[in-house]
Amino acid sequence: MFNLDWIYYAISWILLTWHSAWDAIGVPAEAVIGTNFSWILAIVFLVVTVRVILFPVFVKQIKSQRAMQALQPKVKELQEKHKGDRETLQKEMMELYRKEKANPLMGCLPMFLQIPVFLGLFHVLKRLNPFKEEDKKTLYGWAVDQFNSASHAKLFTAPIAGKFGSTADELTNLGANGTTVKVIAGILVLVMMGTTYLTSRQMILKTGWAEDPQQRMVQRLMLYGIPLSLLVSGSIFPIGVIIYWVTNNLFTLGQQQWVLRKYPPLVTTPAKGAGVGRGPVQPAKSGGLFGRKAAQAPAKQAPSAPKVAAPKPGAKPVNPKKGRPAKRQG
């Protein structure tokens, strides 16, 4: 088993540093409308700290997705060429990715890097219990008064260490009302599912569905599978962890919007003579976030025949043959 204490120490240090900062600037430690805002803000700014650290990785993710999208015509050619030969197809595609320096797994890297942070926060908040032994309260750099303060921290009277599936003993130790905890946790789980879906949908709408079946399967898993799995797994997450997840999703929505404006999605143009399929992939022009093409100028019309003036009313009809010189006789 890996020793994850370094993660617990790092998460605790960031959390306690932000809590001390909010205390220093006058955020009340006591509950206001049933909420201890200094601890809630500490969790929110834990997200901000992690996302700022991971921002360069996020930009690399976007660039990698652009590279993968640009390779779709070549991937489609390989699929047609090696249809029925899956082993050769995989080798050719891996060689193509290596040659073009594209990484299909890069799209999931930011999410994977945040998993240790999520697990660390989950472990730290799960420990919060005012009845723990004094020596266990000081683990991972916590002071006793900090531990006790966090153990009593609430969101709308629901402890941040409570969860939808808390047992009666856990609720008693936290001094919490079971119905209140279930209502607050249930609402947060639904918000967590919705924002998780929106983050994936936002990216897919801008970059399009992948041509590669494996990548498309990953996209579908992220769009539908992960949000649905949270309906079950969310019941074991402490409320503080769900606050972290929702904040992280909202941060992702804003960050993706900014990055997609800075690095516009690629647009595809139909190949000549092809009813179905795509031609070369080109960068989106400055015409909006979706890379809309500029309207084409209307085709020039052929010059019309010169108009002939109509005869005036009451004028005698003109015989076009009259006035022509007579033909000479043989």
mmCIF file of C-alpha atoms in Angstrom:
data_model
loop_
_atom_site.group_PDB
_atom_site.id
_atom_site.type_symbol
_atom_site.label_atom_id
_atom_site.label_comp_id
_atom_site.label_asym_id
_atom_site.label_seq_id
_atom_site.Cartn_x
_atom_site.Cartn_y
_atom_site.Cartn_z
ATOM 1 C CA MET A 1 0.000 0.000 0.000
ATOM 2 C CA PHE A 2 1.170 3.494 -0.841
ATOM 3 C CA ASN A 3 1.648 5.948 1.995
ATOM 4 C CA LEU A 4 -0.641 8.894 1.254
ATOM 5 C CA ASP A 5 0.256 10.926 4.345
ATOM 6 C CA TRP A 6 2.050 13.527 2.203
ATOM 7 C CA ILE A 7 -1.248 14.209 0.409
ATOM 8 C CA TYR A 8 -3.108 14.552 3.713
ATOM 9 C CA TYR A 9 -0.450 16.955 5.014
ATOM 10 C CA ALA A 10 -0.572 19.033 1.793
ATOM 11 C CA ILE A 11 -4.385 19.258 1.739
ATOM 12 C CA SER A 12 -4.498 20.079 5.441
ATOM 13 C CA TRP A 13 -1.864 22.803 5.053
ATOM 14 C CA ILE A 14 -3.717 24.508 2.177
ATOM 15 C CA LEU A 15 -7.056 24.213 3.988
ATOM 16 C CA LEU A 16 -5.724 25.572 7.284
ATOM 17 C CA THR A 17 -3.783 28.368 5.561
ATOM 18 C CA TRP A 18 -6.909 29.645 3.827
ATOM 19 C CA HIS A 19 -8.971 29.297 7.005
ATOM 20 C CA SER A 20 -6.403 31.379 8.895
ATOM 21 C CA ALA A 21 -6.423 33.960 6.093
ATOM 22 C CA TRP A 22 -10.213 34.368 6.280
ATOM 23 C CA ASP A 23 -10.046 34.628 10.064
ATOM 24 C CA ALA A 24 -7.361 37.309 9.726
ATOM 25 C CA ILE A 25 -9.471 39.495 7.432
ATOM 26 C CA GLY A 26 -12.503 39.292 9.724
ATOM 27 C CA VAL A 27 -14.727 36.536 8.332
ATOM 28 C CA PRO A 28 -16.731 35.510 11.417
ATOM 29 C CA ALA A 29 -15.859 32.140 12.922
ATOM 30 C CA GLU A 30 -19.376 31.808 14.328
ATOM 31 C CA ALA A 31 -22.186 30.459 12.195
ATOM 32 C CA VAL A 32 -24.139 33.025 10.158
ATOM 33 C CA ILE A 33 -27.466 31.721 8.772
ATOM 34 C CA GLY A 34 -26.290 28.342 10.015
ATOM 35 C CA THR A 35 -23.055 28.487 8.002
ATOM 36 C CA ASN A 36 -19.417 28.791 9.099
ATOM 37 C CA PHE A 37 -18.199 30.782 6.107
ATOM 38 C CA SER A 38 -14.514 30.732 7.045
ATOM 39 C CA TRP A 39 -14.405 26.945 6.583
ATOM 40 C CA ILE A 40 -16.646 26.956 3.493
ATOM 41 C CA LEU A 41 -14.395 29.585 1.879
ATOM 42 C CA ALA A 42 -11.331 27.570 2.868
ATOM 43 C CA ILE A 43 -12.699 24.615 0.847
ATOM 44 C CA VAL A 44 -13.602 26.884 -2.088
ATOM 45 C CA PHE A 45 -10.124 28.377 -2.203
ATOM 46 C CA LEU A 46 -8.558 24.954 -1.890
ATOM 47 C CA VAL A 47 -10.141 24.421 -5.330
ATOM 48 C CA VAL A 48 -8.725 27.723 -6.593
ATOM 49 C CA THR A 49 -5.231 26.807 -5.363
ATOM 50 C CA VAL A 50 -5.285 23.369 -6.997
ATOM 51 C CA ARG A 51 -6.689 24.686 -10.282
ATOM 52 C CA VAL A 52 -4.092 27.451 -10.525
ATOM 53 C CA ILE A 53 -1.362 24.839 -10.034
ATOM 54 C CA LEU A 54 -2.906 22.581 -12.698
ATOM 55 C CA PHE A 55 -3.681 25.350 -15.198
ATOM 56 C CA PRO A 56 -0.646 24.598 -17.461
ATOM 57 C CA VAL A 57 -1.762 20.956 -17.606
ATOM 58 C CA PHE A 58 -5.271 22.090 -18.560
ATOM 59 C CA VAL A 59 -3.897 24.149 -21.462
ATOM 60 C CA LYS A 60 -1.890 21.117 -22.633
ATOM 61 C CA GLN A 61 -5.104 19.103 -22.488
ATOM 62 C CA ILE A 62 -6.845 21.562 -24.821
ATOM 63 C CA LYS A 63 -3.909 21.570 -27.256
ATOM 64 C CA SER A 64 -3.800 17.775 -27.238
ATOM 65 C CA GLN A 65 -7.524 17.626 -28.009
ATOM 66 C CA ARG A 66 -6.967 20.000 -30.935
ATOM 67 C CA ALA A 67 -4.169 17.751 -32.221
ATOM 68 C CA MET A 68 -6.379 14.679 -31.899
ATOM 69 C CA GLN A 69 -9.174 16.439 -33.769
ATOM 70 C CA ALA A 70 -6.802 17.466 -36.558
ATOM 71 C CA LEU A 71 -5.758 13.811 -36.970
ATOM 72 C CA GLN A 72 -9.312 12.529 -37.418
ATOM 73 C CA PRO A 73 -9.140 12.379 -41.266
ATOM 74 C CA LYS A 74 -5.963 10.273 -41.057
ATOM 75 C CA VAL A 75 -7.501 8.079 -38.358
ATOM 76 C CA LYS A 76 -10.514 7.501 -40.589
ATOM 77 C CA GLU A 77 -8.242 6.530 -43.480
ATOM 78 C CA LEU A 78 -6.466 3.975 -41.290
ATOM 79 C CA GLN A 79 -9.803 2.550 -40.153
ATOM 80 C CA GLU A 80 -10.882 2.071 -43.761
ATOM 81 C CA LYS A 81 -7.503 0.641 -44.761
ATOM 82 C CA HIS A 82 -7.281 -1.888 -41.919
ATOM 83 C CA LYS A 83 -10.950 -2.732 -41.543
ATOM 84 C CA GLY A 84 -11.210 -6.116 -39.840
ATOM 85 C CA ASP A 85 -7.557 -6.106 -38.706
ATOM 86 C CA ARG A 86 -7.831 -4.565 -35.254
ATOM 87 C CA GLU A 87 -4.277 -5.382 -34.178
ATOM 88 C CA THR A 88 -2.677 -3.682 -37.185
ATOM 89 C CA LEU A 89 -5.059 -0.748 -36.852
ATOM 90 C CA GLN A 90 -4.021 -0.191 -33.228
ATOM 91 C CA LYS A 91 -0.322 -0.325 -34.139
ATOM 92 C CA GLU A 92 -0.773 2.131 -37.018
ATOM 93 C CA MET A 93 -2.788 4.527 -34.867
ATOM 94 C CA MET A 94 -0.239 4.444 -32.036
ATOM 95 C CA GLU A 95 2.502 5.151 -34.568
ATOM 96 C CA LEU A 96 0.459 8.045 -35.957
ATOM 97 C CA TYR A 97 -0.036 9.501 -32.468
ATOM 98 C CA ARG A 98 3.678 9.097 -31.699
ATOM 99 C CA LYS A 99 4.712 10.742 -34.964
ATOM 100 C CA GLU A 100 2.323 13.672 -34.534
ATOM 101 C CA LYS A 101 3.044 13.957 -30.766
ATOM 102 C CA ALA A 102 -0.625 13.532 -29.849
ATOM 103 C CA ASN A 103 -1.728 11.734 -26.693
ATOM 104 C CA PRO A 104 -5.271 10.290 -26.525
ATOM 105 C CA LEU A 105 -5.052 10.049 -22.715
ATOM 106 C CA MET A 106 -4.120 13.698 -22.264
ATOM 107 C CA GLY A 107 -7.796 14.667 -22.232
ATOM 108 C CA CYS A 108 -8.290 12.863 -18.902
ATOM 109 C CA LEU A 109 -5.001 13.901 -17.277
ATOM 110 C CA PRO A 110 -6.294 16.967 -15.329
ATOM 111 C CA MET A 111 -9.099 14.857 -13.875
ATOM 112 C CA PHE A 112 -6.673 12.083 -12.853
ATOM 113 C CA LEU A 113 -4.320 14.580 -11.213
ATOM 114 C CA GLN A 114 -7.169 15.899 -9.067
ATOM 115 C CA ILE A 115 -8.076 12.442 -7.755
ATOM 116 C CA PRO A 116 -5.353 12.534 -5.018
ATOM 117 C CA VAL A 117 -6.659 15.938 -3.894
ATOM 118 C CA PHE A 118 -10.197 14.605 -3.749
ATOM 119 C CA LEU A 119 -9.128 11.514 -1.795
ATOM 120 C CA GLY A 120 -7.024 13.638 0.568
ATOM 121 C CA LEU A 121 -9.900 15.996 1.346
ATOM 122 C CA PHE A 122 -12.256 13.035 1.746
ATOM 123 C CA HIS A 123 -9.924 11.461 4.301
ATOM 124 C CA VAL A 124 -9.326 14.711 6.205
ATOM 125 C CA LEU A 125 -13.035 15.617 6.472
ATOM 126 C CA LYS A 126 -14.064 12.056 7.321
ATOM 127 C CA ARG A 127 -11.873 12.268 10.435
ATOM 128 C CA LEU A 128 -13.680 15.314 11.816
ATOM 129 C CA ASN A 129 -15.274 14.228 15.053
ATOM 130 C CA PRO A 130 -15.157 16.395 18.201
ATOM 131 C CA PHE A 131 -14.983 13.264 20.373
ATOM 132 C CA LYS A 132 -11.743 11.954 18.898
ATOM 133 C CA GLU A 133 -8.738 11.453 21.171
ATOM 134 C CA GLU A 134 -6.544 14.536 21.551
ATOM 135 C CA ASP A 135 -3.492 12.907 19.918
ATOM 136 C CA LYS A 136 -5.487 12.018 16.792
ATOM 137 C CA LYS A 137 -6.764 15.580 16.457
ATOM 138 C CA THR A 138 -3.249 16.854 15.833
ATOM 139 C CA LEU A 139 -2.506 14.552 12.879
ATOM 140 C CA TYR A 140 -1.423 16.129 9.555
ATOM 141 C CA GLY A 141 -0.465 19.436 11.155
ATOM 142 C CA TRP A 142 -3.802 20.327 12.765
ATOM 143 C CA ALA A 143 -4.028 22.107 16.110
ATOM 144 C CA VAL A 144 -6.663 20.898 18.582
ATOM 145 C CA ASP A 145 -8.681 24.133 18.391
ATOM 146 C CA GLN A 146 -8.612 24.019 14.581
ATOM 147 C CA PHE A 147 -9.821 20.419 14.599
ATOM 148 C CA ASN A 148 -12.649 21.224 17.008
ATOM 149 C CA SER A 149 -13.645 24.283 14.973
ATOM 150 C CA ALA A 150 -13.782 22.294 11.724
ATOM 151 C CA SER A 151 -15.713 19.477 13.458
ATOM 152 C CA HIS A 152 -18.481 21.970 14.305
ATOM 153 C CA ALA A 153 -18.394 23.792 10.932
ATOM 154 C CA LYS A 154 -21.750 23.737 9.153
ATOM 155 C CA LEU A 155 -23.484 24.633 5.910
ATOM 156 C CA PHE A 156 -27.065 25.716 6.648
ATOM 157 C CA THR A 157 -26.828 23.794 9.972
ATOM 158 C CA ALA A 158 -25.586 20.596 8.273
ATOM 159 C CA PRO A 159 -22.017 19.659 9.376
ATOM 160 C CA ILE A 160 -19.466 19.648 6.543
ATOM 161 C CA ALA A 161 -18.292 16.246 7.845
ATOM 162 C CA GLY A 162 -21.829 14.814 7.565
ATOM 163 C CA LYS A 163 -23.066 12.887 4.533
ATOM 164 C CA PHE A 164 -26.332 11.620 3.094
ATOM 165 C CA GLY A 165 -25.561 8.112 4.332
ATOM 166 C CA SER A 166 -24.383 9.085 7.821
ATOM 167 C CA THR A 167 -25.267 6.590 10.520
ATOM 168 C CA ALA A 168 -27.190 7.548 13.635
ATOM 169 C CA ASP A 169 -23.997 7.361 15.725
ATOM 170 C CA GLU A 170 -22.136 9.644 13.322
ATOM 171 C CA LEU A 171 -24.961 12.181 13.397
ATOM 172 C CA THR A 172 -25.026 12.065 17.192
ATOM 173 C CA ASN A 173 -21.264 12.675 17.392
ATOM 174 C CA LEU A 174 -21.590 15.635 15.020
ATOM 175 C CA GLY A 175 -24.646 16.975 16.857
ATOM 176 C CA ALA A 176 -26.577 17.015 13.584
ATOM 177 C CA ASN A 177 -30.194 16.564 12.565
ATOM 178 C CA GLY A 178 -30.501 13.586 10.188
ATOM 179 C CA THR A 179 -33.255 15.137 8.051
ATOM 180 C CA THR A 180 -31.336 18.403 7.599
ATOM 181 C CA VAL A 181 -28.159 16.566 6.600
ATOM 182 C CA LYS A 182 -30.025 14.428 4.051
ATOM 183 C CA VAL A 183 -31.779 17.440 2.497
ATOM 184 C CA ILE A 184 -28.613 19.549 2.189
ATOM 185 C CA ALA A 185 -26.479 16.602 1.036
ATOM 186 C CA GLY A 186 -29.167 15.448 -1.430
ATOM 187 C CA ILE A 187 -29.454 18.900 -3.031
ATOM 188 C CA LEU A 188 -25.677 19.178 -3.290
ATOM 189 C CA VAL A 189 -25.409 15.715 -4.894
ATOM 190 C CA LEU A 190 -27.924 16.740 -7.577
ATOM 191 C CA VAL A 191 -26.005 19.975 -8.193
ATOM 192 C CA MET A 192 -22.794 17.963 -8.356
ATOM 193 C CA MET A 193 -24.290 15.626 -10.977
ATOM 194 C CA GLY A 194 -25.651 18.514 -13.047
ATOM 195 C CA THR A 195 -22.433 20.530 -13.085
ATOM 196 C CA THR A 196 -20.370 17.399 -13.843
ATOM 197 C CA TYR A 197 -22.591 16.757 -16.879
ATOM 198 C CA LEU A 198 -22.345 20.381 -18.016
ATOM 199 C CA THR A 199 -18.527 20.442 -17.909
ATOM 200 C CA SER A 200 -18.314 17.425 -20.231
ATOM 201 C CA ARG A 201 -21.116 18.676 -22.475
ATOM 202 C CA GLN A 202 -19.481 22.089 -22.828
ATOM 203 C CA MET A 203 -16.263 20.590 -24.140
ATOM 204 C CA ILE A 204 -17.932 18.093 -26.489
ATOM 205 C CA LEU A 205 -20.180 20.777 -27.996
ATOM 206 C CA LYS A 206 -17.133 22.904 -28.807
ATOM 207 C CA THR A 207 -14.788 20.180 -30.074
ATOM 208 C CA GLY A 208 -17.303 17.716 -31.502
ATOM 209 C CA TRP A 209 -17.588 13.962 -31.109
ATOM 210 C CA ALA A 210 -14.431 12.008 -31.867
ATOM 211 C CA GLU A 211 -14.229 9.776 -34.950
ATOM 212 C CA ASP A 212 -12.171 7.162 -33.133
ATOM 213 C CA PRO A 213 -14.536 4.646 -31.425
ATOM 214 C CA GLN A 214 -12.369 4.431 -28.299
ATOM 215 C CA GLN A 215 -12.282 8.199 -27.857
ATOM 216 C CA ARG A 216 -16.021 8.417 -28.509
ATOM 217 C CA MET A 217 -16.580 5.781 -25.821
ATOM 218 C CA VAL A 218 -14.500 7.839 -23.364
ATOM 219 C CA GLN A 219 -16.556 10.930 -24.259
ATOM 220 C CA ARG A 220 -19.821 9.084 -23.608
ATOM 221 C CA LEU A 221 -18.489 7.730 -20.326
ATOM 222 C CA MET A 222 -17.554 11.229 -19.153
ATOM 223 C CA LEU A 223 -20.823 12.744 -20.374
ATOM 224 C CA TYR A 224 -23.292 10.193 -18.994
ATOM 225 C CA GLY A 225 -21.493 7.533 -16.942
ATOM 226 C CA ILE A 226 -19.705 9.696 -14.394
ATOM 227 C CA PRO A 227 -22.713 11.933 -13.513
ATOM 228 C CA LEU A 228 -24.957 8.876 -13.069
ATOM 229 C CA SER A 229 -22.382 7.131 -10.876
ATOM 230 C CA LEU A 230 -22.427 10.145 -8.546
ATOM 231 C CA LEU A 231 -26.045 9.445 -7.699
ATOM 232 C CA VAL A 232 -24.849 6.412 -5.729
ATOM 233 C CA SER A 233 -21.309 7.348 -4.706
ATOM 234 C CA GLY A 234 -22.415 10.846 -3.665
ATOM 235 C CA SER A 235 -24.205 9.364 -0.650
ATOM 236 C CA ILE A 236 -20.850 8.511 0.982
ATOM 237 C CA PHE A 237 -19.200 11.887 0.280
ATOM 238 C CA PRO A 238 -18.993 14.338 3.197
ATOM 239 C CA ILE A 239 -20.783 17.611 2.487
ATOM 240 C CA GLY A 240 -17.421 19.408 2.454
ATOM 241 C CA VAL A 241 -16.191 17.104 -0.328
ATOM 242 C CA ILE A 242 -19.331 17.769 -2.380
ATOM 243 C CA ILE A 243 -18.763 21.523 -1.920
ATOM 244 C CA TYR A 244 -15.252 20.965 -3.285
ATOM 245 C CA TRP A 245 -16.578 18.996 -6.283
ATOM 246 C CA VAL A 246 -19.292 21.537 -7.166
ATOM 247 C CA THR A 247 -16.841 24.442 -6.844
ATOM 248 C CA ASN A 248 -14.357 22.572 -9.002
ATOM 249 C CA ASN A 249 -17.012 22.028 -11.690
ATOM 250 C CA LEU A 250 -17.995 25.705 -11.694
ATOM 251 C CA PHE A 251 -14.325 26.673 -11.942
ATOM 252 C CA THR A 252 -13.935 24.240 -14.856
ATOM 253 C CA LEU A 253 -16.917 25.727 -16.717
ATOM 254 C CA GLY A 254 -15.433 29.223 -16.491
ATOM 255 C CA GLN A 255 -11.902 28.079 -17.292
ATOM 256 C CA GLN A 256 -12.998 26.037 -20.309
ATOM 257 C CA GLN A 257 -14.959 28.991 -21.646
ATOM 258 C CA TRP A 258 -11.862 31.203 -21.396
ATOM 259 C CA VAL A 259 -9.522 28.625 -22.925
ATOM 260 C CA LEU A 260 -11.934 27.851 -25.763
ATOM 261 C CA ARG A 261 -11.991 31.546 -26.631
ATOM 262 C CA LYS A 262 -8.205 31.767 -26.527
ATOM 263 C CA TYR A 263 -7.718 28.482 -28.415
ATOM 264 C CA PRO A 264 -10.787 28.298 -30.695
ATOM 265 C CA PRO A 265 -12.008 24.842 -31.738
ATOM 266 C CA LEU A 266 -11.080 23.480 -35.126
ATOM 267 C CA VAL A 267 -13.745 23.409 -37.816
ATOM 268 C CA THR A 268 -13.964 20.894 -40.602
ATOM 269 C CA THR A 269 -14.776 21.632 -44.232
ATOM 270 C CA PRO A 270 -16.423 19.130 -46.563
ATOM 271 C CA ALA A 271 -14.079 17.511 -49.051
ATOM 272 C CA LYS A 272 -14.722 18.226 -52.734
ATOM 273 C CA GLY A 273 -16.977 15.717 -54.362
ATOM 274 C CA ALA A 274 -17.759 13.992 -51.083
ATOM 275 C CA GLY A 275 -21.298 13.927 -49.833
ATOM 276 C CA VAL A 276 -20.234 12.388 -46.542
ATOM 277 C CA GLY A 277 -16.876 12.722 -44.840
ATOM 278 C CA ARG A 278 -14.639 15.624 -44.018
ATOM 279 C CA GLY A 279 -11.898 17.464 -45.703
ATOM 280 C CA PRO A 280 -8.858 19.078 -44.154
ATOM 281 C CA VAL A 281 -9.229 20.423 -40.644
ATOM 282 C CA GLN A 282 -8.472 24.111 -40.303
ATOM 283 C CA PRO A 283 -8.362 26.542 -37.383
ATOM 284 C CA ALA A 284 -11.536 28.440 -36.740
ATOM 285 C CA LYS A 285 -11.548 31.979 -38.097
ATOM 286 C CA SER A 286 -12.375 34.957 -35.955
ATOM 287 C CA GLY A 287 -16.094 34.727 -36.264
ATOM 288 C CA GLY A 288 -17.226 33.702 -32.843
ATOM 289 C CA LEU A 289 -16.585 30.973 -30.341
ATOM 290 C CA PHE A 290 -17.965 28.268 -32.592
ATOM 291 C CA GLY A 291 -15.755 29.217 -35.539
ATOM 292 C CA ARG A 292 -18.586 30.167 -37.859
ATOM 293 C CA LYS A 293 -17.546 30.833 -41.413
ATOM 294 C CA ALA A 294 -18.004 34.219 -42.937
ATOM 295 C CA ALA A 295 -20.980 34.485 -45.236
ATOM 296 C CA GLN A 296 -20.018 33.849 -48.853
ATOM 297 C CA ALA A 297 -20.572 36.605 -51.384
ATOM 298 C CA PRO A 298 -23.480 35.914 -53.729
ATOM 299 C CA ALA A 299 -22.494 34.542 -57.122
ATOM 300 C CA LYS A 300 -22.412 37.053 -59.958
ATOM 301 C CA GLN A 301 -25.369 36.826 -62.301
ATOM 302 C CA ALA A 302 -24.923 36.543 -66.035
ATOM 303 C CA PRO A 303 -25.534 39.833 -67.879
ATOM 304 C CA SER A 304 -29.098 40.052 -69.090
ATOM 305 C CA ALA A 305 -30.048 40.847 -72.695
ATOM 306 C CA PRO A 306 -30.466 44.559 -73.520
ATOM 307 C CA LYS A 307 -33.963 45.810 -73.035
ATOM 308 C CA VAL A 308 -35.945 46.961 -76.108
ATOM 309 C CA ALA A 309 -38.190 49.956 -75.650
ATOM 310 C CA ALA A 310 -41.882 49.169 -76.083
ATOM 311 C CA PRO A 311 -43.852 51.152 -78.790
ATOM 312 C CA LYS A 312 -45.676 54.215 -77.564
ATOM 313 C CA PRO A 313 -49.462 53.982 -77.272
ATOM 314 C CA GLY A 314 -51.223 54.803 -80.612
ATOM 315 C CA ALA A 315 -48.060 54.463 -82.721
ATOM 316 C CA LYS A 316 -48.231 52.505 -86.001
ATOM 317 C CA PRO A 317 -46.601 49.094 -85.917
ATOM 318 C CA VAL A 318 -43.184 49.056 -87.432
ATOM 319 C CA ASN A 319 -42.442 46.451 -90.092
ATOM 320 C CA PRO A 320 -38.912 45.306 -89.474
ATOM 321 C CA LYS A 321 -38.573 44.188 -93.121
ATOM 322 C CA LYS A 322 -39.544 47.584 -94.477
ATOM 323 C CA GLY A 323 -36.712 49.823 -95.322
ATOM 324 C CA ARG A 324 -34.297 46.989 -96.086
ATOM 325 C CA PRO A 325 -32.604 47.203 -99.500
ATOM 326 C CA ALA A 326 -34.176 44.906 -102.070
ATOM 327 C CA LYS A 327 -32.182 41.968 -103.205
ATOM 328 C CA ARG A 328 -30.616 42.293 -106.596
ATOM 329 C CA GLN A 329 -32.075 40.121 -109.314
ATOM 330 C CA GLY A 330 -29.794 37.561 -110.815
#
